[in-house]
GROMACS .gro file of C-alpha atoms in nm:
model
  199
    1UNK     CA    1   0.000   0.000   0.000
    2UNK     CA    2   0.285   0.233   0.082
    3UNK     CA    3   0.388   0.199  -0.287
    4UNK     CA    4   0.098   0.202  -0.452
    5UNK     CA    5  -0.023   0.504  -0.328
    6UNK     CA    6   0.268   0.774  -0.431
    7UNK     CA    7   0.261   0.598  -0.761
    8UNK     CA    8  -0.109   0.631  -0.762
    9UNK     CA    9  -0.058   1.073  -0.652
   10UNK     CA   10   0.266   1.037  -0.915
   11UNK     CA   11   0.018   0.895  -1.180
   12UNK     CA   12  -0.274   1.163  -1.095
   13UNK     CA   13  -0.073   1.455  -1.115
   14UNK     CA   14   0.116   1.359  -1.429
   15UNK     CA   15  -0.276   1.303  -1.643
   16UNK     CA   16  -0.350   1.671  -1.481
   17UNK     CA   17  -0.022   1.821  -1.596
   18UNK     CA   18  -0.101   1.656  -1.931
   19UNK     CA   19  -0.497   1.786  -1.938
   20UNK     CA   20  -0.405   2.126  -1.864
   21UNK     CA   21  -0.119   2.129  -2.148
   22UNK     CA   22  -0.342   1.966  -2.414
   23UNK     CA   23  -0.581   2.314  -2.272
   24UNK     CA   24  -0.284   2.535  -2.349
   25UNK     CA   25  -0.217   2.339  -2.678
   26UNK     CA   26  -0.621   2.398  -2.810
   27UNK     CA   27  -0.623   2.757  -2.684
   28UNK     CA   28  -0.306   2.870  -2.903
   29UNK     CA   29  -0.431   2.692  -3.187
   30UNK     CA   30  -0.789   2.844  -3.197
   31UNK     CA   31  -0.704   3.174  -3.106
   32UNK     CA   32  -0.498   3.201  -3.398
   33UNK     CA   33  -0.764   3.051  -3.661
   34UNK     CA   34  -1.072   3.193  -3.898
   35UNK     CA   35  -0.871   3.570  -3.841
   36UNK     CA   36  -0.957   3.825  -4.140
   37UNK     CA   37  -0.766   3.839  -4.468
   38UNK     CA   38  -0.758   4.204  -4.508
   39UNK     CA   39  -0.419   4.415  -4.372
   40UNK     CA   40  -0.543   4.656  -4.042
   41UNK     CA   41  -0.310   4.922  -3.999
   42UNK     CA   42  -0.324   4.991  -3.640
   43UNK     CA   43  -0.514   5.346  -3.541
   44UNK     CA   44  -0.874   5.273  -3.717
   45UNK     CA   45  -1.190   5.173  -3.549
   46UNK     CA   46  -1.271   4.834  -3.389
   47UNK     CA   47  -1.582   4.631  -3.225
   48UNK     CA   48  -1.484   4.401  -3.015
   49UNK     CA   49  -1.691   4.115  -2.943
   50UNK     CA   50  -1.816   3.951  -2.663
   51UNK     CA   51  -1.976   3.613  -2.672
   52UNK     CA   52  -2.184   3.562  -2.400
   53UNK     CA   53  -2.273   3.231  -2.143
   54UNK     CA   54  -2.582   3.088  -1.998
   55UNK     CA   55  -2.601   3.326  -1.671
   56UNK     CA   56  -2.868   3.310  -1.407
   57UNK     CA   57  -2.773   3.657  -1.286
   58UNK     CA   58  -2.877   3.870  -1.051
   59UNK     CA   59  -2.491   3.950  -1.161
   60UNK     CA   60  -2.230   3.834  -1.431
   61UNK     CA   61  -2.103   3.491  -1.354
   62UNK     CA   62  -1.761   3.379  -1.329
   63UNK     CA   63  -1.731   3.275  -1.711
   64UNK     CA   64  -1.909   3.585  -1.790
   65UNK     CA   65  -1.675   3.796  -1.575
   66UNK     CA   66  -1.352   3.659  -1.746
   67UNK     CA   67  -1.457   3.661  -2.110
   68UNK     CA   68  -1.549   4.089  -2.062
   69UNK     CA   69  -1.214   4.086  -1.884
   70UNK     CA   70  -1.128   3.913  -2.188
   71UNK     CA   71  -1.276   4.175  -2.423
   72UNK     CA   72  -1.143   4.481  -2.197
   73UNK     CA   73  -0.780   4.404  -2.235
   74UNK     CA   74  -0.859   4.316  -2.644
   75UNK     CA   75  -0.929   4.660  -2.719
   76UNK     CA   76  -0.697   4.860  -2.867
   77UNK     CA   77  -0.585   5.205  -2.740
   78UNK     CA   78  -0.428   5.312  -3.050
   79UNK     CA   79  -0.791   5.245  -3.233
   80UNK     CA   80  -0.920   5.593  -3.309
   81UNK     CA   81  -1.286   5.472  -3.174
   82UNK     CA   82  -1.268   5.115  -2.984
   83UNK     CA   83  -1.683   5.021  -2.926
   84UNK     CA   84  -1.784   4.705  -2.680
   85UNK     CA   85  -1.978   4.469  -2.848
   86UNK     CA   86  -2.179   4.253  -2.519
   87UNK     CA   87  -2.392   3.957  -2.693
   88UNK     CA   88  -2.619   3.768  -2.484
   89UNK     CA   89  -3.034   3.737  -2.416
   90UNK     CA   90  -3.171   3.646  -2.106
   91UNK     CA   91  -3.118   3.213  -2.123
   92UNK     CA   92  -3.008   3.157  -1.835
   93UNK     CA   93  -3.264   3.458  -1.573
   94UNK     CA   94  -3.474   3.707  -1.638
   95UNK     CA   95  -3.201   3.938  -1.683
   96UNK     CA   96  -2.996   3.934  -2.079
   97UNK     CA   97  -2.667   3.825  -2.022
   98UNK     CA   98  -2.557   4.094  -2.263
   99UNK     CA   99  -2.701   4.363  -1.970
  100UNK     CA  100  -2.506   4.153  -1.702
  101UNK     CA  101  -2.178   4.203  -1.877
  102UNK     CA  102  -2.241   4.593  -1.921
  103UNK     CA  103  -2.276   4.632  -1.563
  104UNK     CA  104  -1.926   4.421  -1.452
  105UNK     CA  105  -1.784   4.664  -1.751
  106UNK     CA  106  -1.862   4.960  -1.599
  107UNK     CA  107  -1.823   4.846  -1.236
  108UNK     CA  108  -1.454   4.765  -1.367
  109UNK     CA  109  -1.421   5.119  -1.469
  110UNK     CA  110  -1.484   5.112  -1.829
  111UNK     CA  111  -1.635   5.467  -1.978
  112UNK     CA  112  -1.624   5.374  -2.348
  113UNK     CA  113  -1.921   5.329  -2.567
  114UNK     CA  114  -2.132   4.944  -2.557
  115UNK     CA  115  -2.335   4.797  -2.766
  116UNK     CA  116  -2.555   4.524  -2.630
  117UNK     CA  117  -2.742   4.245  -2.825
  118UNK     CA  118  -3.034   4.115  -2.571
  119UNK     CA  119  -3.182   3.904  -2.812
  120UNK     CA  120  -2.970   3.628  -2.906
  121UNK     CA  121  -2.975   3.209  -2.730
  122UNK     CA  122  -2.695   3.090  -2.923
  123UNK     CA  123  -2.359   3.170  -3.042
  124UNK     CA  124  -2.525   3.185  -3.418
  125UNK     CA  125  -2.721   3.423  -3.322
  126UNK     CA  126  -2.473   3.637  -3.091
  127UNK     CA  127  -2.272   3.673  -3.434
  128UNK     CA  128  -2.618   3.719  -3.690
  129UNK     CA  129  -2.740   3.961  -3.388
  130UNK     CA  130  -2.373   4.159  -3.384
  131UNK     CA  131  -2.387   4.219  -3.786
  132UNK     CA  132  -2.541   4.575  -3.773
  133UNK     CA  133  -2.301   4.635  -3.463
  134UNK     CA  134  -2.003   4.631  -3.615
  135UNK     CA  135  -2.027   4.668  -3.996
  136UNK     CA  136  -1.843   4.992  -3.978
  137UNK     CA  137  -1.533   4.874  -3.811
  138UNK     CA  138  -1.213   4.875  -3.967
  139UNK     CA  139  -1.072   4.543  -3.721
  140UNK     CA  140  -1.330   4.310  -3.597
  141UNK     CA  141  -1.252   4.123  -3.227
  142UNK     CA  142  -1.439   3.842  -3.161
  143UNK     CA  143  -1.345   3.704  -2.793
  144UNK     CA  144  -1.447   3.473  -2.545
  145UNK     CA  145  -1.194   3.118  -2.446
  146UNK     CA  146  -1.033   3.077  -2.747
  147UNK     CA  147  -1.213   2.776  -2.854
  148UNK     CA  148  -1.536   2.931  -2.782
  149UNK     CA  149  -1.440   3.237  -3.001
  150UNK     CA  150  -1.289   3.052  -3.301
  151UNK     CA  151  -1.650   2.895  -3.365
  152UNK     CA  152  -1.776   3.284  -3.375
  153UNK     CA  153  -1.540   3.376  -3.622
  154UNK     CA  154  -1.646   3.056  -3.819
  155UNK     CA  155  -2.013   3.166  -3.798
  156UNK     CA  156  -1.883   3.521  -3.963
  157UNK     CA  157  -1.726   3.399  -4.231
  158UNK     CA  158  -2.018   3.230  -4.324
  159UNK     CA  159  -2.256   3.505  -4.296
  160UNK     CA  160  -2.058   3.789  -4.381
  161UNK     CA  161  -1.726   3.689  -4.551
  162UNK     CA  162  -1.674   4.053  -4.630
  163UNK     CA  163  -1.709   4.171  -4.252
  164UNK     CA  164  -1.485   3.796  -4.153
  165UNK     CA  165  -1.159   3.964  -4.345
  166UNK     CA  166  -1.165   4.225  -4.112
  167UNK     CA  167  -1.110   3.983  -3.849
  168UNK     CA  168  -0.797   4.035  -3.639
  169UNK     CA  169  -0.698   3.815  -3.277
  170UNK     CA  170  -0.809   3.927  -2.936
  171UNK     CA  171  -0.592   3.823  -2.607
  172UNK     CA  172  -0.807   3.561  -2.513
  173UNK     CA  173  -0.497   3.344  -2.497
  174UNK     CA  174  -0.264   3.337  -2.168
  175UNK     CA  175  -0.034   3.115  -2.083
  176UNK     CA  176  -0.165   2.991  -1.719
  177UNK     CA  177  -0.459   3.182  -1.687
  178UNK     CA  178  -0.801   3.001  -1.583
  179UNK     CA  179  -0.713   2.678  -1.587
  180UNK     CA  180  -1.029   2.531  -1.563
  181UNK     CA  181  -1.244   2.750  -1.789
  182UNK     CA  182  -0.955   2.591  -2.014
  183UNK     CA  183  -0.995   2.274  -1.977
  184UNK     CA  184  -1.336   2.294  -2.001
  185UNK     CA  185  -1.350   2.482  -2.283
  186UNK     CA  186  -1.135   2.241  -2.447
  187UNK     CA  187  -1.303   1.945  -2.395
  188UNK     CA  188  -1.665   2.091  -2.520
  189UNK     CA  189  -1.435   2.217  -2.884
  190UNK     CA  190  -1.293   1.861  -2.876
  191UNK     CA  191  -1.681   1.684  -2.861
  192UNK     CA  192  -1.828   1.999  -3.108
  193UNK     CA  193  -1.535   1.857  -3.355
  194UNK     CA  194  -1.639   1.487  -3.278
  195UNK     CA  195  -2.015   1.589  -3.310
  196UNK     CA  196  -1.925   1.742  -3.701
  197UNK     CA  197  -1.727   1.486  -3.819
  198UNK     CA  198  -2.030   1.228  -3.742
  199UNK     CA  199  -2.238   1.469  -3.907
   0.00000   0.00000   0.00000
């Protein structure tokens, strides 16, 4: 027993050490996929996007939180106008997530100009919903975990391939940071994939 168990702990910590680097692996990879075509000269105008999660409210959740903490740090400050794009209805409460991420924006200090879509249930529709939000940008940002935001940037290129060229990476990818929004964000790209190759 005295040797099973440290090999057991040895054995434990070595599949966690592996998870979390396979997270790290699948966040630098997505965050660096379905970006824009087109050549942004820094100094324009950008929308940054913020995909929204299932939140019960009566304030932003914990995923919520992090991805406009995400969307914060994204934005420019050498953009001439930099607008906050929050995407969310109300799925989860009574209350659209979109709204719920406005206030932790502001409470965090942030003065600049939001847009909010309160309509949307999906991330489909956060992107079809986002369309007349950010047409006149010169760089688009679409953030979130990395994973999460890839699939956004997939949806744009579909809808509106002219729009998806102005597409251009936000810092939703940190070595170390959130761990297990990582991994979990990982795993749920990793079964979407499975899902559409079945398809």
């Amino acid at each position: 027993m005295r040797r099973v168990l440290p090999a057991l702990v040895s054995m434990t910590a070595a599949s966690a050490a592996g998870l979390l680097v396979w997270a790290e692996i699948v966040h630098r990879r997505t965050s660096r996929q379905a970006l824009g075509t087109s050549t942004t000269s820094p100094g324009g105008s950008e929308a940054v996007v913020v995909l929204g999660y299932r939140d019960a409210g009566p304030r932003a959740n914990f995923v919520n939180r992090y991805r406009v903490r995400v969307g914060l740090r994204s934005q420019d400050p050498r953009a001439t106008e930099s607008v906050l794009v929050l995407c969310g209805g109300a799925v989860g409460g009574e209350v659209p997530e979109a709204e719920l991420m406005a206030r932790y924006a502001r409470e965090r200090g942030y003065t600049g100009p939001i847009r909010l879509d309160v309509e949307s249930r999906t991330t489909a529709e956060n992107i079809r919903n986002a369309i007349h939000l950010i047409e006149g940008a010169d760089a688009i940002k679409i953030v979130s975990h990395a994973p999460h935001a890839v699939v956004g940037r997939e949806y744009l290129w579909q809808l509106r391939p002219d729009l998806a060229a102005r597409l251009v990476r936000g810092d939703d990818d940190r070595i170390g940071e959130a761990p297990v929004l990582k991994v979990a964000a990982a795993f749920i790209a990793w079964r979407h994939g499975v899902r559409r190759r079945r398809a």
